[in-house]
Coordinates of C-alpha atoms in Angstrom, one line a residue:
X1 CA -36.5 -101.2 172.2
X2 CA -39.8 -102.5 170.8
X3 CA -38.9 -102.3 167.1
X4 CA -35.8 -104.5 167.7
X5 CA -37.9 -107.1 169.6
X6 CA -40.4 -107.1 166.7
X7 CA -37.7 -107.7 164.2
X8 CA -36.1 -110.5 166.2
X9 CA -39.5 -112.2 166.5
X10 CA -40.1 -111.9 162.7
X11 CA -36.6 -113.3 162.0
X12 CA -37.5 -116.4 164.0
X13 CA -40.9 -116.7 162.3
X14 CA -39.1 -116.5 158.9
X15 CA -36.8 -119.3 159.8
X16 CA -39.6 -121.5 161.2
X17 CA -42.0 -121.0 158.3
X18 CA -39.3 -121.4 155.6
X19 CA -38.0 -124.6 157.3
X20 CA -41.4 -126.3 157.4
X21 CA -41.5 -127.3 153.7
X22 CA -37.8 -128.4 154.0
X23 CA -38.6 -130.6 156.9
X24 CA -41.6 -132.1 155.1
X25 CA -39.4 -132.8 152.1
X26 CA -36.9 -134.6 154.3
X27 CA -39.6 -136.8 155.8
X28 CA -40.9 -137.6 152.3
X29 CA -37.5 -138.6 151.1
X30 CA -37.7 -141.8 153.2
X31 CA -40.5 -143.1 151.0
X32 CA -39.8 -145.7 148.4
X33 CA -38.7 -144.2 145.1
X34 CA -41.3 -143.7 142.4
X35 CA -40.9 -143.7 138.7
X36 CA -38.9 -140.8 137.1
X37 CA -41.9 -138.8 135.9
X38 CA -43.8 -139.0 139.2
X39 CA -40.7 -138.1 141.1
X40 CA -40.0 -135.1 138.9
X41 CA -43.6 -133.9 139.2
X42 CA -43.5 -134.2 143.0
X43 CA -40.1 -132.5 143.2
X44 CA -41.4 -129.5 141.1
X45 CA -44.5 -129.2 143.2
X46 CA -42.4 -129.1 146.4
X47 CA -40.2 -126.3 144.9
X48 CA -43.3 -124.3 144.0
X49 CA -44.7 -124.8 147.5
X50 CA -41.5 -123.6 149.2
X51 CA -41.3 -120.4 147.1
X52 CA -45.1 -119.8 147.4
X53 CA -44.8 -120.0 151.1
X54 CA -41.9 -117.6 151.1
X55 CA -43.8 -115.1 149.0
X56 CA -46.6 -115.3 151.6
X57 CA -44.2 -114.6 154.4
X58 CA -42.8 -111.6 152.5
X59 CA -46.3 -110.3 151.9
X60 CA -47.1 -110.6 155.6
X61 CA -43.9 -108.8 156.6
X62 CA -44.8 -106.0 154.2
X63 CA -48.3 -105.6 155.5
X64 CA -47.0 -105.6 159.1
X65 CA -44.4 -102.9 158.3
X66 CA -46.9 -100.8 156.4
X67 CA -49.4 -101.0 159.2
X68 CA -46.9 -100.3 162.0
X69 CA -45.2 -97.7 159.9
X70 CA -48.4 -95.7 159.3
X71 CA -49.3 -96.0 163.0
X72 CA -45.8 -95.1 164.1
X73 CA -45.9 -92.0 161.9
X74 CA -48.8 -90.6 163.8
X75 CA -47.8 -91.8 167.2
X76 CA -44.1 -90.7 167.3
X77 CA -41.8 -87.9 166.2
X78 CA -38.2 -87.2 165.3
X79 CA -35.9 -90.2 164.6
X80 CA -38.6 -92.8 165.5
X81 CA -41.1 -91.2 163.1
X82 CA -38.5 -91.3 160.3
X83 CA -37.8 -94.9 161.1
X84 CA -41.5 -95.9 160.8
X85 CA -42.0 -93.7 157.7
X86 CA -39.1 -95.5 155.9
X87 CA -40.4 -98.9 156.9
X88 CA -43.8 -98.2 155.4
X89 CA -42.4 -96.7 152.2
X90 CA -39.8 -99.6 151.8
X91 CA -42.5 -102.2 152.2
X92 CA -44.7 -100.9 149.5
X93 CA -42.1 -102.3 147.2
X94 CA -41.9 -105.6 149.1
X95 CA -45.7 -105.8 148.9
X96 CA -45.7 -105.5 145.2
X97 CA -42.8 -108.0 144.7
X98 CA -44.5 -110.5 147.1
X99 CA -47.9 -110.2 145.3
X100 CA -46.3 -110.7 141.8
X101 CA -44.1 -113.6 143.1
X102 CA -47.0 -115.3 144.9
X103 CA -49.2 -115.1 141.8
X104 CA -46.5 -116.5 139.6
X105 CA -46.0 -119.5 142.0
X106 CA -49.7 -120.0 142.5
X107 CA -50.4 -120.2 138.8
X108 CA -47.4 -122.3 137.9
X109 CA -48.0 -125.8 136.5
X110 CA -45.0 -127.7 137.8
X111 CA -46.5 -131.1 136.8
X112 CA -46.0 -130.2 133.1
X113 CA -42.3 -129.3 133.4
X114 CA -39.9 -131.7 131.8
X115 CA -36.4 -132.2 133.2
X116 CA -34.8 -129.3 131.2
X117 CA -37.5 -126.9 132.3
X118 CA -37.2 -128.1 135.9
X119 CA -33.4 -127.5 135.9
X120 CA -33.9 -124.1 134.3
X121 CA -36.4 -123.0 136.8
X122 CA -34.3 -124.1 139.7
X123 CA -31.1 -122.4 138.5
X124 CA -33.0 -119.2 137.7
X125 CA -34.5 -119.0 141.2
X126 CA -31.2 -119.7 142.8
X127 CA -29.3 -117.0 140.8
X128 CA -32.1 -114.5 141.5
X129 CA -31.9 -115.1 145.2
X130 CA -28.1 -114.8 145.3
X131 CA -28.4 -111.5 143.4
X132 CA -31.0 -110.3 145.8
X133 CA -28.7 -111.2 148.8
X134 CA -26.0 -109.1 147.3
X135 CA -28.4 -106.2 147.0
X136 CA -29.4 -106.8 150.7
X137 CA -25.8 -106.3 151.8
X138 CA -25.8 -103.0 149.8
X139 CA -29.0 -101.8 151.5
X140 CA -27.5 -102.5 154.9
X141 CA -24.3 -100.7 153.9
X142 CA -26.2 -97.6 152.7
X143 CA -28.3 -97.7 155.9
X144 CA -25.1 -97.7 158.0
X145 CA -23.9 -94.7 155.9
X146 CA -27.1 -92.8 156.5
X147 CA -27.0 -93.5 160.2
X148 CA -23.4 -92.4 160.5
X149 CA -24.1 -89.2 158.5
X150 CA -27.2 -88.4 160.5
X151 CA -25.1 -88.7 163.7
X152 CA -22.4 -86.4 162.3
X153 CA -25.0 -83.8 161.1
X154 CA -27.3 -84.3 164.0
X155 CA -30.2 -85.3 161.6
X156 CA -32.9 -87.3 163.3
X157 CA -34.4 -88.1 159.9
X158 CA -31.2 -89.5 158.4
X159 CA -30.6 -91.6 161.6
X160 CA -34.2 -93.0 161.4
X161 CA -33.9 -93.8 157.7
X162 CA -30.5 -95.5 158.3
X163 CA -31.8 -97.7 161.0
X164 CA -34.8 -98.6 158.9
X165 CA -32.5 -99.7 156.0
X166 CA -30.4 -101.8 158.4
X167 CA -33.5 -103.5 159.7
X168 CA -35.1 -104.1 156.3
X169 CA -31.9 -105.1 154.7
X170 CA -31.1 -107.5 157.5
X171 CA -34.5 -109.1 157.3
X172 CA -34.2 -109.5 153.5
X173 CA -30.7 -111.0 153.9
X174 CA -32.0 -113.6 156.3
X175 CA -35.0 -114.2 154.1
X176 CA -33.0 -114.6 150.9
X177 CA -30.3 -116.6 152.6
X178 CA -32.7 -119.2 154.0
X179 CA -34.6 -119.4 150.7
X180 CA -31.4 -119.8 148.7
X181 CA -30.4 -122.7 150.9
X182 CA -33.8 -124.4 150.5
X183 CA -33.8 -123.9 146.7
X184 CA -30.1 -125.1 146.5
X185 CA -31.0 -128.2 148.4
X186 CA -33.9 -128.9 146.0
X187 CA -31.7 -128.3 143.0
X188 CA -29.1 -130.6 144.4
X189 CA -31.7 -133.4 144.7
X190 CA -32.6 -132.8 141.0
X191 CA -29.1 -132.8 139.7
X192 CA -28.2 -135.9 141.7
X193 CA -30.7 -137.8 139.7
X194 CA -28.6 -137.1 136.6
X195 CA -25.7 -139.1 137.9
X196 CA -25.7 -142.6 136.3
X197 CA -26.7 -145.3 138.7
X198 CA -24.5 -148.5 139.0
X199 CA -26.9 -150.4 136.8
X200 CA -26.6 -147.7 134.1
X201 CA -29.9 -146.1 134.6
X202 CA -29.8 -142.4 135.3

């Protein structure tokens, strides 16, 4: 069905766009090491770029779902209409989260963060994403419950809502999972700098 193809395409786009900053980071890592302060500023700027890009993707996903949800509401009926309605409603929340998150990343000043602040920001983001991933699993479980209940009670609305939650929860699980991996990789690079080098310089 068309919604399923749309979701698969969006998953691929999420993976590609989120991987772009990671690939760039990998290429830059071959450059000669700079002094500690310059490296830290560059590292923090990269972390902000990754998360800002992610918020842009989430914003785009929300706009896409709101647009198709409103159009689907008027162009369909029954279970499909309920599916599109739930998509639009759900993504009003995603739109707000993405806008706030993007603003926070866009106005951040990573060049002014010291090592303690850098560690704190990285750990905070990673914990937040892991918490969100847990919520995503809950969304999908509730979606499965609604779908099953709708099938038992022959309710097109519940089936549509359930399928919507499965799609939205699945997208967010992939999104949060990839972003957690990228942030964990950046955090690992930072903590690795804390290990004393053979010459005694951390």
